[in-house]
PDB file of C-alpha atoms in Angstrom:
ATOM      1  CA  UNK A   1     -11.477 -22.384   4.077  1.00 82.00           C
ATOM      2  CA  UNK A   2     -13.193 -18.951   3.480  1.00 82.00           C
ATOM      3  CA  UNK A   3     -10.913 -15.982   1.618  1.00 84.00           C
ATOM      4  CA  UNK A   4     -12.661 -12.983   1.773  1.00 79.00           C
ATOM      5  CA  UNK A   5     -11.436 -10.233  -0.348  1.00 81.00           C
ATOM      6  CA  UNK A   6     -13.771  -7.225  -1.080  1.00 79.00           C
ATOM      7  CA  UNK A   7     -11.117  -5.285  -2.755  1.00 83.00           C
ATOM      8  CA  UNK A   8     -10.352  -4.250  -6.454  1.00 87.00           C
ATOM      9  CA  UNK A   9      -7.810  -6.318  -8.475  1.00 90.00           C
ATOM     10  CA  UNK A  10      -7.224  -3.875 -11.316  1.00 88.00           C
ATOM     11  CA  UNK A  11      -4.696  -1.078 -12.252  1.00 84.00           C
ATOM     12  CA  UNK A  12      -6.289   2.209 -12.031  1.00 82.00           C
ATOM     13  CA  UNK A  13      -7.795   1.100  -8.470  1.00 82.00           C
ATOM     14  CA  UNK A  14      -7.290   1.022  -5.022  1.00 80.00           C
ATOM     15  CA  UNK A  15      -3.132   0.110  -4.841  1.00 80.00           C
ATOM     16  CA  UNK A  16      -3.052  -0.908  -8.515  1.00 83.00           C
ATOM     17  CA  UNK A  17      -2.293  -4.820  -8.087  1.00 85.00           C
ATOM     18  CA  UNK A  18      -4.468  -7.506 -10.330  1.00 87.00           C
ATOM     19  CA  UNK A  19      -3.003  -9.999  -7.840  1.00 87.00           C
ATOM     20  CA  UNK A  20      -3.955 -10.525  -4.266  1.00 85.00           C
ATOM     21  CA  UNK A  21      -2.969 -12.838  -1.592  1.00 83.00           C
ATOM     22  CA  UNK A  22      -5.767 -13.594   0.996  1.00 83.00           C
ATOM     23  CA  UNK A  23      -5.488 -15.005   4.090  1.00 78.00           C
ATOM     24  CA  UNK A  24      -8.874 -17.068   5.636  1.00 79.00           C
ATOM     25  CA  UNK A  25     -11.179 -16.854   8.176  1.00 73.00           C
ATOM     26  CA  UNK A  26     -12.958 -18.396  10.421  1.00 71.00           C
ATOM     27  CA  UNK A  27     -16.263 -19.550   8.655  1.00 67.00           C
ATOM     28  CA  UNK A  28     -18.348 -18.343  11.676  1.00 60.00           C
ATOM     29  CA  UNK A  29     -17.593 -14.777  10.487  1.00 60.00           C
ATOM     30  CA  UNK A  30     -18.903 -15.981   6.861  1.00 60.00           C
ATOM     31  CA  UNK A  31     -21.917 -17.312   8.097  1.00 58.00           C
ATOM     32  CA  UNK A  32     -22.719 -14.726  10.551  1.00 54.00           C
ATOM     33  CA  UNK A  33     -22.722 -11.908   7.577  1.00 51.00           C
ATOM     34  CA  UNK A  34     -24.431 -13.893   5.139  1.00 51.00           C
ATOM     35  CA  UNK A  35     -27.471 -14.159   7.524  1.00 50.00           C
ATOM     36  CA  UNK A  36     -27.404 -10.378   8.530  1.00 49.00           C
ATOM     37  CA  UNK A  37     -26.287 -11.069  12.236  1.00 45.00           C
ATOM     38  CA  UNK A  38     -24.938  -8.013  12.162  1.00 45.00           C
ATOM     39  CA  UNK A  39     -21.303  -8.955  11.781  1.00 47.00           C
ATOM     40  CA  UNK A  40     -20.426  -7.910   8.349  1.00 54.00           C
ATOM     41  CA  UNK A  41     -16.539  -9.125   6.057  1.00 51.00           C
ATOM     42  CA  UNK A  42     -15.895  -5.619   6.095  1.00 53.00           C
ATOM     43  CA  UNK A  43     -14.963  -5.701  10.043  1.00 59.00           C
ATOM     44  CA  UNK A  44     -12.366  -8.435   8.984  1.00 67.00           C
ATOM     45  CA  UNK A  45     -10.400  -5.998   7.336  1.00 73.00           C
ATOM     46  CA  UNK A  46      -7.997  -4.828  10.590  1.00 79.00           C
ATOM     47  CA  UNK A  47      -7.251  -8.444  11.593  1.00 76.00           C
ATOM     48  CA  UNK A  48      -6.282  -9.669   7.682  1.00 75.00           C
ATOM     49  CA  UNK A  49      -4.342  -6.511   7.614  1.00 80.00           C
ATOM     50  CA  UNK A  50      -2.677  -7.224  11.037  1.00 79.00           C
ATOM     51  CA  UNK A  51      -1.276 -10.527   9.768  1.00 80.00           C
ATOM     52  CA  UNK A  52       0.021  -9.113   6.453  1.00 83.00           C
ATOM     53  CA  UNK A  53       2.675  -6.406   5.401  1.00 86.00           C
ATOM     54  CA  UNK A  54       2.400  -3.632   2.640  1.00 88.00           C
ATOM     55  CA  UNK A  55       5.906  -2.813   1.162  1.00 92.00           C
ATOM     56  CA  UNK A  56       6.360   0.900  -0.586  1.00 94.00           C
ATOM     57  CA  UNK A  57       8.867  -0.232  -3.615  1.00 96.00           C
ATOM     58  CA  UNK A  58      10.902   2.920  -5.443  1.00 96.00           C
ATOM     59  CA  UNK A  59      12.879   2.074  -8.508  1.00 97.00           C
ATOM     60  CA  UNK A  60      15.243   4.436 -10.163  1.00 97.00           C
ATOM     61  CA  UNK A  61      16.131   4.323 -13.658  1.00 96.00           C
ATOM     62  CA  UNK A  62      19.269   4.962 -14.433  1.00 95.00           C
ATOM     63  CA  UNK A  63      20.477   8.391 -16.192  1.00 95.00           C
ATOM     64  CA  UNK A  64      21.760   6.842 -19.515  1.00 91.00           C
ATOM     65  CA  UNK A  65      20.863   6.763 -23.086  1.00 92.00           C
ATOM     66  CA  UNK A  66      18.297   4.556 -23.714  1.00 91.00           C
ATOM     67  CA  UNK A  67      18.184   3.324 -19.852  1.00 92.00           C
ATOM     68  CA  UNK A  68      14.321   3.176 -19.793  1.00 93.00           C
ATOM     69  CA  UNK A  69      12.240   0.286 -20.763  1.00 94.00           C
ATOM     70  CA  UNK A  70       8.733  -0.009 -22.369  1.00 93.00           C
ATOM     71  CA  UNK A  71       8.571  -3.972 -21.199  1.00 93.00           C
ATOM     72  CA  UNK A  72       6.808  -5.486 -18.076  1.00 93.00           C
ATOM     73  CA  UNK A  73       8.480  -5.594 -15.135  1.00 95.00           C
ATOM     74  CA  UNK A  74       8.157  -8.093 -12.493  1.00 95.00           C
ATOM     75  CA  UNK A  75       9.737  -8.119  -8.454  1.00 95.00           C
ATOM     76  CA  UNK A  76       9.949 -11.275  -6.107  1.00 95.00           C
ATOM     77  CA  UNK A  77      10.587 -10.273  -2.551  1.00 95.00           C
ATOM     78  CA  UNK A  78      12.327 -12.888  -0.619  1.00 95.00           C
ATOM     79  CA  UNK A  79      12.010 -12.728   3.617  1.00 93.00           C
ATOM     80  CA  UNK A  80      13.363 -15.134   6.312  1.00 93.00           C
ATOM     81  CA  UNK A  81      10.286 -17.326   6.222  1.00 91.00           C
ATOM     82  CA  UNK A  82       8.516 -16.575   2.913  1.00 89.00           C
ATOM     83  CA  UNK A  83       8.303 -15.081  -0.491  1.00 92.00           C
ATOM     84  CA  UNK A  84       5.862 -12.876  -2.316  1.00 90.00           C
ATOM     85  CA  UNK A  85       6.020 -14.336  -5.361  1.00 90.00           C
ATOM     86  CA  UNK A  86       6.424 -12.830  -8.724  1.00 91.00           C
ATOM     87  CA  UNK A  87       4.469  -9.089  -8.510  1.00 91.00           C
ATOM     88  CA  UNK A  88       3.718  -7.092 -11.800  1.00 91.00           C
ATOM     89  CA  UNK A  89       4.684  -3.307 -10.938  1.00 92.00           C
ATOM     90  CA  UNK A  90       2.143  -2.209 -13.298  1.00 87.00           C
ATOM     91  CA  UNK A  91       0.633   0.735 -11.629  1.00 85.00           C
ATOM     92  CA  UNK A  92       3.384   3.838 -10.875  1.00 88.00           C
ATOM     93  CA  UNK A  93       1.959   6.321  -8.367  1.00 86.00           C
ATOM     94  CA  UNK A  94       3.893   8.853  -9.824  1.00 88.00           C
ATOM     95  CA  UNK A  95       4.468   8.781 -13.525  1.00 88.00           C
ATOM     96  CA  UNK A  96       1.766   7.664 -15.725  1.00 87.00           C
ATOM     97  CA  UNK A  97       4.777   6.651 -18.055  1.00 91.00           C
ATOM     98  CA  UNK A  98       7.143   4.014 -15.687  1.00 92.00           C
ATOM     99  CA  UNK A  99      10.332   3.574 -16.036  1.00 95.00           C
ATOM    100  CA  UNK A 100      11.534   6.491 -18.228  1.00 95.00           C
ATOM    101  CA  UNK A 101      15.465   7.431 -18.056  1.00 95.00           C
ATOM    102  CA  UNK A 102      16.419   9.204 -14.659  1.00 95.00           C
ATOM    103  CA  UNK A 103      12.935   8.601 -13.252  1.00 95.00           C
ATOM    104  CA  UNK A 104      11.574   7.140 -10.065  1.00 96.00           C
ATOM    105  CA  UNK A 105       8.317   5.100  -9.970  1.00 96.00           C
ATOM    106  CA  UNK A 106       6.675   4.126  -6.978  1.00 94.00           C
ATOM    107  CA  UNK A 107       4.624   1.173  -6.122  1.00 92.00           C
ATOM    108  CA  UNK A 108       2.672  -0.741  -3.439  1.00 89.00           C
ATOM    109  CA  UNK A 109       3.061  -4.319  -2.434  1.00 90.00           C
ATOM    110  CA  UNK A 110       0.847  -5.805  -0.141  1.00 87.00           C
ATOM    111  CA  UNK A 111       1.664  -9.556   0.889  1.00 88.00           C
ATOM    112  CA  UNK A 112       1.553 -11.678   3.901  1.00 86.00           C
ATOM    113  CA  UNK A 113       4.313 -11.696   6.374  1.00 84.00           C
ATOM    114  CA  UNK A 114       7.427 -12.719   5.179  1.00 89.00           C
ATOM    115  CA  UNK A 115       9.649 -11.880   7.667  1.00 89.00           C
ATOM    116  CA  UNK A 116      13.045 -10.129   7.440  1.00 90.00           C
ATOM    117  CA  UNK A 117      13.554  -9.110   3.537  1.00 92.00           C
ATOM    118  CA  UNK A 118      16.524 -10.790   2.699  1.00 94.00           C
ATOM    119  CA  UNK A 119      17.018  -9.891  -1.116  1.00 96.00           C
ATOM    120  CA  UNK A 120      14.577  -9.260  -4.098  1.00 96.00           C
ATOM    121  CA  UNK A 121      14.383 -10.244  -7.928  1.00 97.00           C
ATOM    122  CA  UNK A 122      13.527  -7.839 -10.549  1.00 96.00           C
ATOM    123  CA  UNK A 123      13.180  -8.301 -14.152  1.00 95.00           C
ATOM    124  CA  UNK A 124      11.104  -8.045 -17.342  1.00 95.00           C
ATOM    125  CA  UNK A 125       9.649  -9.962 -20.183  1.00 94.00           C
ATOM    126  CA  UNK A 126      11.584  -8.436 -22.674  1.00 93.00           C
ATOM    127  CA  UNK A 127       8.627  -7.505 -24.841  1.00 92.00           C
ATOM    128  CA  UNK A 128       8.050  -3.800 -26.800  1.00 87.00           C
ATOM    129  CA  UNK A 129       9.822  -1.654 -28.819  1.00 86.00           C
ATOM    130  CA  UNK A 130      12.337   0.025 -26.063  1.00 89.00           C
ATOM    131  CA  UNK A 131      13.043  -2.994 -23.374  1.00 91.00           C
ATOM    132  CA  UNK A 132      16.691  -2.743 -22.569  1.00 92.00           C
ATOM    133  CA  UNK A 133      16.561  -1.101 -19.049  1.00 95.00           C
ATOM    134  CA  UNK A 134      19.388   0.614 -17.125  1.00 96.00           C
ATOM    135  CA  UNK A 135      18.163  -0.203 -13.460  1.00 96.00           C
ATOM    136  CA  UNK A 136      19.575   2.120 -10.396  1.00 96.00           C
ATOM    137  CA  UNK A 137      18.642   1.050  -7.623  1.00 96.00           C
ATOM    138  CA  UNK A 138      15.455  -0.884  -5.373  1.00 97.00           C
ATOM    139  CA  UNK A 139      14.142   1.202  -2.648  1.00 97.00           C
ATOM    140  CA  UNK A 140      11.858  -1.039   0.194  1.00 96.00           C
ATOM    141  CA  UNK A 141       9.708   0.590   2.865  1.00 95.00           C
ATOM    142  CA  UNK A 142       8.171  -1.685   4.943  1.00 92.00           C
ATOM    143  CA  UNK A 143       5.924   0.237   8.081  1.00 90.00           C
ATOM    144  CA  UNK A 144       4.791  -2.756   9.470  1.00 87.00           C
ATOM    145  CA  UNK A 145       8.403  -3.948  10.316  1.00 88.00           C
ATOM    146  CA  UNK A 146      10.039  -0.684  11.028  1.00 91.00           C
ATOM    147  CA  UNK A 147      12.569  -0.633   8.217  1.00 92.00           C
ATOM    148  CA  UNK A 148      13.659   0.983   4.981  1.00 96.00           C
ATOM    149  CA  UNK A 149      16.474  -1.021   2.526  1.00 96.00           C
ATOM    150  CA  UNK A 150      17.978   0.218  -0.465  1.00 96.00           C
ATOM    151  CA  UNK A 151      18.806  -2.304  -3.149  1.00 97.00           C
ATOM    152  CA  UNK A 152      21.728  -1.013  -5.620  1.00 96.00           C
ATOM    153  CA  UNK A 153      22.415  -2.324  -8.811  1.00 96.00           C
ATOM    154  CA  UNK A 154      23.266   0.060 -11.217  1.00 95.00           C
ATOM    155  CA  UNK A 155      23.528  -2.374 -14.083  1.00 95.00           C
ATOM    156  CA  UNK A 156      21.686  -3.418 -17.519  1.00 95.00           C
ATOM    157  CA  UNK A 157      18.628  -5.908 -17.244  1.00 94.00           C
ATOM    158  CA  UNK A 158      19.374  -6.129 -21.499  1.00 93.00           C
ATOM    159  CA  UNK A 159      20.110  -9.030 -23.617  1.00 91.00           C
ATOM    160  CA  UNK A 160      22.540  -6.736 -25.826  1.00 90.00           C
ATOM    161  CA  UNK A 161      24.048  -5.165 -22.478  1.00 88.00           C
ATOM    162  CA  UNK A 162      26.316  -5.990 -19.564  1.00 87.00           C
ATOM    163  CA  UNK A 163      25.632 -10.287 -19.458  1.00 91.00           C
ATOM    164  CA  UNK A 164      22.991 -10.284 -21.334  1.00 88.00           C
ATOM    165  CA  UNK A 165      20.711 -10.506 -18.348  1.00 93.00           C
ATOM    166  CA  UNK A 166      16.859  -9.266 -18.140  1.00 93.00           C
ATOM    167  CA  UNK A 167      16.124 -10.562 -14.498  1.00 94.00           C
ATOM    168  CA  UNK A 168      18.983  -9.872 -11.571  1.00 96.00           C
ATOM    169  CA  UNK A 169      18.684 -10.706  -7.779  1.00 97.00           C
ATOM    170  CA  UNK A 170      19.747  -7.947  -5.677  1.00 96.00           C
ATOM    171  CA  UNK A 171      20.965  -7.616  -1.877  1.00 96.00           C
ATOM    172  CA  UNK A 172      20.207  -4.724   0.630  1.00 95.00           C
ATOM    173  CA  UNK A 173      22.996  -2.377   1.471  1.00 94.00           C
ATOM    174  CA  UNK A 174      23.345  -2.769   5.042  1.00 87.00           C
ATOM    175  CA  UNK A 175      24.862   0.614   5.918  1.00 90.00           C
ATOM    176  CA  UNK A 176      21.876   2.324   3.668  1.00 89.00           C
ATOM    177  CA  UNK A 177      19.276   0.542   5.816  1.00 90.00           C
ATOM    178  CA  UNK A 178      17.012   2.659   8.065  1.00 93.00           C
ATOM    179  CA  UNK A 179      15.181   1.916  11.137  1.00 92.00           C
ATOM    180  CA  UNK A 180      12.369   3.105  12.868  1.00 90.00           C
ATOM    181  CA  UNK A 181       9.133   2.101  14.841  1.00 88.00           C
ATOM    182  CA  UNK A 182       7.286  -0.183  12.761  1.00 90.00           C
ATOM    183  CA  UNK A 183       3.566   1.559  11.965  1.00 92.00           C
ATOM    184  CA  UNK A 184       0.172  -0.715  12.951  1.00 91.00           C
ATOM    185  CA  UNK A 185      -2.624  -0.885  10.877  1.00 91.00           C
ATOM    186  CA  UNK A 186      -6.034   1.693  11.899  1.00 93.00           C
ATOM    187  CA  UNK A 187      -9.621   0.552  11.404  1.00 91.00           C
ATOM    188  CA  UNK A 188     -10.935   4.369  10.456  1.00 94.00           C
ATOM    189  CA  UNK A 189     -15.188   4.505   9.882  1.00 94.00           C
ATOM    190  CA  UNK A 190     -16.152   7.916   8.483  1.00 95.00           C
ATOM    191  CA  UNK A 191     -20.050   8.575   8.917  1.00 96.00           C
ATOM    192  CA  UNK A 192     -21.034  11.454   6.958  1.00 96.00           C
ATOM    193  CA  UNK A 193     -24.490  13.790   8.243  1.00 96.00           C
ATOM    194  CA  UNK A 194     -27.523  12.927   6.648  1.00 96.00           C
ATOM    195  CA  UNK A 195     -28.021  16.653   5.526  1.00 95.00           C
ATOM    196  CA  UNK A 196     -28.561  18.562   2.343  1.00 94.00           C
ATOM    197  CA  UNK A 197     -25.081  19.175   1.014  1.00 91.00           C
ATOM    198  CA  UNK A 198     -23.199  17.099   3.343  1.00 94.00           C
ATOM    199  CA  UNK A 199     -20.710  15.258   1.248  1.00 93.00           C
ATOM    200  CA  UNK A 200     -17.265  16.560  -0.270  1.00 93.00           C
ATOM    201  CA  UNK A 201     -14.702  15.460  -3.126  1.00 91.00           C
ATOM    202  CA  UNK A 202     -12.286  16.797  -1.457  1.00 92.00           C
ATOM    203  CA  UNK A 203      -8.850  15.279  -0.082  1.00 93.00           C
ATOM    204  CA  UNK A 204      -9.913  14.347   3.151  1.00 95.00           C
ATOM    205  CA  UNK A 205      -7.006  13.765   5.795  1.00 96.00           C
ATOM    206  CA  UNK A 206      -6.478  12.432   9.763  1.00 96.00           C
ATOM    207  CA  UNK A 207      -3.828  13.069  12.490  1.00 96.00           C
ATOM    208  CA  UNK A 208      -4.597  10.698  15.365  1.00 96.00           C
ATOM    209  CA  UNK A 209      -2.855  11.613  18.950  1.00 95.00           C
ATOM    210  CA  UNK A 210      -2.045   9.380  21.902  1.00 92.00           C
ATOM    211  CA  UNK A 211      -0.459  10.938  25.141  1.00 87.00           C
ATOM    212  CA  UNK A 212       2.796  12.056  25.786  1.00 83.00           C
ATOM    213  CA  UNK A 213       2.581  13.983  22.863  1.00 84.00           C
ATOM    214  CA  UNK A 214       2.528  10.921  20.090  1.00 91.00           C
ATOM    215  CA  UNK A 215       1.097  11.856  17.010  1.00 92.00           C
ATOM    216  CA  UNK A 216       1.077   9.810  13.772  1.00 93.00           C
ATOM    217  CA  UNK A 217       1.703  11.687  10.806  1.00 93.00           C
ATOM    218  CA  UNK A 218      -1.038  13.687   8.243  1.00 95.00           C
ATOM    219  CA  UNK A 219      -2.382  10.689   6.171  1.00 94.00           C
ATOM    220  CA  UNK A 220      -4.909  11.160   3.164  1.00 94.00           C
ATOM    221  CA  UNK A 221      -8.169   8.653   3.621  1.00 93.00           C
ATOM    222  CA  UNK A 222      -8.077   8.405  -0.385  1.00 90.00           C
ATOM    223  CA  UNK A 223      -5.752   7.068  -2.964  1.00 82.00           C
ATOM    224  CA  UNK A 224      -6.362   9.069  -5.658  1.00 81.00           C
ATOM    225  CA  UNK A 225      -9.217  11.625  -6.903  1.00 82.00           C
ATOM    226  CA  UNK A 226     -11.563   8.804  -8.300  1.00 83.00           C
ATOM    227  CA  UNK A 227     -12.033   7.367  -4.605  1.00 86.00           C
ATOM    228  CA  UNK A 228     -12.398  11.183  -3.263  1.00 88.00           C
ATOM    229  CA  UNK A 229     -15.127  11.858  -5.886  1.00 88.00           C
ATOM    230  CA  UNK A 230     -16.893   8.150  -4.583  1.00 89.00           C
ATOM    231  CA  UNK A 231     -16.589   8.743  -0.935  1.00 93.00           C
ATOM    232  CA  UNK A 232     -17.529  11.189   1.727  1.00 94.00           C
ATOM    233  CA  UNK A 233     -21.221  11.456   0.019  1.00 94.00           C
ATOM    234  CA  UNK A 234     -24.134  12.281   2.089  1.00 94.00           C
ATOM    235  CA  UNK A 235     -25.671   9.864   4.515  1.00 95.00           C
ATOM    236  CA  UNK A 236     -22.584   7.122   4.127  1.00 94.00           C
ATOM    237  CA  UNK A 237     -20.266   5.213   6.066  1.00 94.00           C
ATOM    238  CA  UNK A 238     -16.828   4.391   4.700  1.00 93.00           C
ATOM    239  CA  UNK A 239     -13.929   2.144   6.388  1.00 91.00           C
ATOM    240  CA  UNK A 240     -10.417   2.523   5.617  1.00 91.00           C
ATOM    241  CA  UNK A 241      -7.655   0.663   6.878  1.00 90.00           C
ATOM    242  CA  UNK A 242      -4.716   2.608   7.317  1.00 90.00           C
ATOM    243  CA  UNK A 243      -1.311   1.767   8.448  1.00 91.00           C
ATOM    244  CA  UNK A 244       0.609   4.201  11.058  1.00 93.00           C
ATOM    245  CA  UNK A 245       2.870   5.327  13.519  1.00 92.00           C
ATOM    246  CA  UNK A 246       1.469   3.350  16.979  1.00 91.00           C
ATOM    247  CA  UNK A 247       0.679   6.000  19.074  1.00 91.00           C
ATOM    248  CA  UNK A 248      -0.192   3.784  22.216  1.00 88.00           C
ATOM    249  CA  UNK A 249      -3.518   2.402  23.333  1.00 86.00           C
ATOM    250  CA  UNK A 250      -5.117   5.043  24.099  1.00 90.00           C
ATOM    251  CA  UNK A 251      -6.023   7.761  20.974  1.00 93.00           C
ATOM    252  CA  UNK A 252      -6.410  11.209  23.347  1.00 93.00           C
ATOM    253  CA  UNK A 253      -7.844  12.374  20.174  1.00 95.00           C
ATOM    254  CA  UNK A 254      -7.850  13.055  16.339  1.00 95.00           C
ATOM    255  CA  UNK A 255      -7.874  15.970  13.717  1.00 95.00           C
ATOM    256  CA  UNK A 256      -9.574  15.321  11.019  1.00 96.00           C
ATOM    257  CA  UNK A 257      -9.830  17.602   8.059  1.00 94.00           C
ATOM    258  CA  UNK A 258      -9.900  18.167   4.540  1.00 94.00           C
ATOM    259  CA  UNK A 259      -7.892  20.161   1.640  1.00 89.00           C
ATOM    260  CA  UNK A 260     -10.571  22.438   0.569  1.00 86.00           C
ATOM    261  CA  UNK A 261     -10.478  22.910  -3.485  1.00 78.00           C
ATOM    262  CA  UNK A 262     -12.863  21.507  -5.982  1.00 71.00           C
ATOM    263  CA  UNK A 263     -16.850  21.856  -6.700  1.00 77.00           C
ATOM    264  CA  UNK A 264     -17.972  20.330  -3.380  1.00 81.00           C
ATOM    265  CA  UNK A 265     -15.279  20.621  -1.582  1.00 87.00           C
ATOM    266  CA  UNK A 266     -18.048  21.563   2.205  1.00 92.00           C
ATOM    267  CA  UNK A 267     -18.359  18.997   4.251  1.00 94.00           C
ATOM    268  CA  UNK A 268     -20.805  17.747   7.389  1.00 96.00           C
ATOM    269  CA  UNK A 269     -18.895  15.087   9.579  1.00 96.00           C
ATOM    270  CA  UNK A 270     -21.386  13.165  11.484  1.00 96.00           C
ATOM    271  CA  UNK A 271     -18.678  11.253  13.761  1.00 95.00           C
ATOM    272  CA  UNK A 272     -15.491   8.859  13.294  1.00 96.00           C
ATOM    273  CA  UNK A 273     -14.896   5.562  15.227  1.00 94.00           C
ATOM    274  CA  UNK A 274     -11.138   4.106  15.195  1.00 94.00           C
ATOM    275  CA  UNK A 275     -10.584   0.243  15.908  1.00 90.00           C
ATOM    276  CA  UNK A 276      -7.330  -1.058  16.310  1.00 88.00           C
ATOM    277  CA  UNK A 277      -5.999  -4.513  17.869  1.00 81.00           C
ATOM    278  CA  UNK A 278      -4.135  -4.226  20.765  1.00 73.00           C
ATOM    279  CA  UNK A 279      -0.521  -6.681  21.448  1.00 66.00           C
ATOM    280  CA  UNK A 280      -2.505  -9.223  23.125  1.00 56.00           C
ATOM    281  CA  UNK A 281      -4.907  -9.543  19.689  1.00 51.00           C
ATOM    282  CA  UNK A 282      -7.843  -7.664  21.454  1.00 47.00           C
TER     283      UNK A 282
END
């Protein structure tokens, strides 16, 4: 069995998890990149996407004295055929301090499919100074099925609170739940000109548009200013592999743009190619 990976397990990068699950390939595809045929991992990216699901978890602190927590919390997502396993929300996209009183912290999940989210676990280790936490509620996005769930608790995860509990399991409120059309994931290759100044730091965005008037919405190629600052340089070619709203199977055409702002913020676009698989796993 061959696991390809070729992405960062570390906090400050890419979605901020240290712990990845990997779903194999055939070993033809292996093979075929390690002797140059032309077929490199990196084209594997939009069918391992495809068969996994990346969740958007918000959790609230609650607005109480003493509510936040300076321990390490942990989720478990449990679906209708699978579980995530325990997940270390280590890296907020929001607040470089997580889980402060009143505050919401945002995270990203990325796991294979585990069908209809049927409840989560959240907890911590109970280690720092401050690690009684006064937990809100569990907010779930999930693009790639279509639905949003809101997990209330609004109770102590504290040994010297409530029951003395530091780990609770949770259920969706069904009348909070929203639905929509679930998002597909984009193959998106960037080729910057091969001229003097071509390259930009700057926030670099895409709007793709099928017909009838389908458009997905504004999405920024980079994660954070580091990858802005590594990308987009002068001669390159950078994939990304975006999830978003399915605008049919035919792309009429894109807009592709960038923020402006910064030292080097000009930019020469050579050309961009989109991949995506159709139903039938073309």
């Amino acid at each position: 069995y061959y696991f390809p990976c070729q992405r960062w397990l570390a906090v400050e990068e890419d979605d901020g998890q240290i712990v990845r699950e990997l779903v194999p390939v055939d070993e033809a595809f292996v093979k075929k990149d390690s002797e140059n045929d032309g077929q490199s991992l990196a084209t594997l990216g939009l069918e391992q996407k495809a068969k996994s699901t990346t969740y958007t978890v918000k959790v609230k602190t609650g607005d109480k004295k003493n509510a936040g927590t300076d321990a390490n919390v942990f989720v478990t997502l449990y679906g209708s055929k699978d579980d995530t396993g325990i997940v270390s929300l280590k890296a907020s996209k929001i607040n470089k301090n997580k889980f402060e009183r009143g505050k919401v912290d945002e995270f990203t999940v990325e796991s294979v499919d585990i069908g209809d989210l049927k409840k989560i676990k959240i907890g911590h280790d109970n280690k720092g100074n401050s690690t009684g936490w006064f937990l809100e509620w569990v907010e779930i996005d999930a693009p790639s099925l279509g639905q949003c769930l809101k997990f209330p608790c609004g109770r102590w995860l504290d040994k010297s609170e409530d029951d003395g509990a530091i780990e609770r399991i949770i259920f969706p409120a069904e009348l909070q739940t929203t639905e929509y059309i679930p998002f597909v994931p984009y193959e998106i290759t960037v080729y910057t000109s091969d001229i003097f100044g071509a390259g930009t730091d700057a926030d670099v965005f895409v709007v793709l548009y099928g017909s009838d008037g389908i458009c997905t919405q504004q999405k920024s190629l980079c994660l954070n200013k580091r990858e802005q600052r590594m990308y987009f340089e002068r001669n390159s070619v950078n994939q990304f592999i975006v999830e978003l709203e399915d605008v049919g199977d035919i792309i009429e055409k894109i807009r592709i743009g960038h923020k402006g702002g910064g030292l080097n913020s000009g930019w020469h676009l050579d050309r961009v190619a989109i991949r995506r698989l159709l139903p039938n796993g073309k």
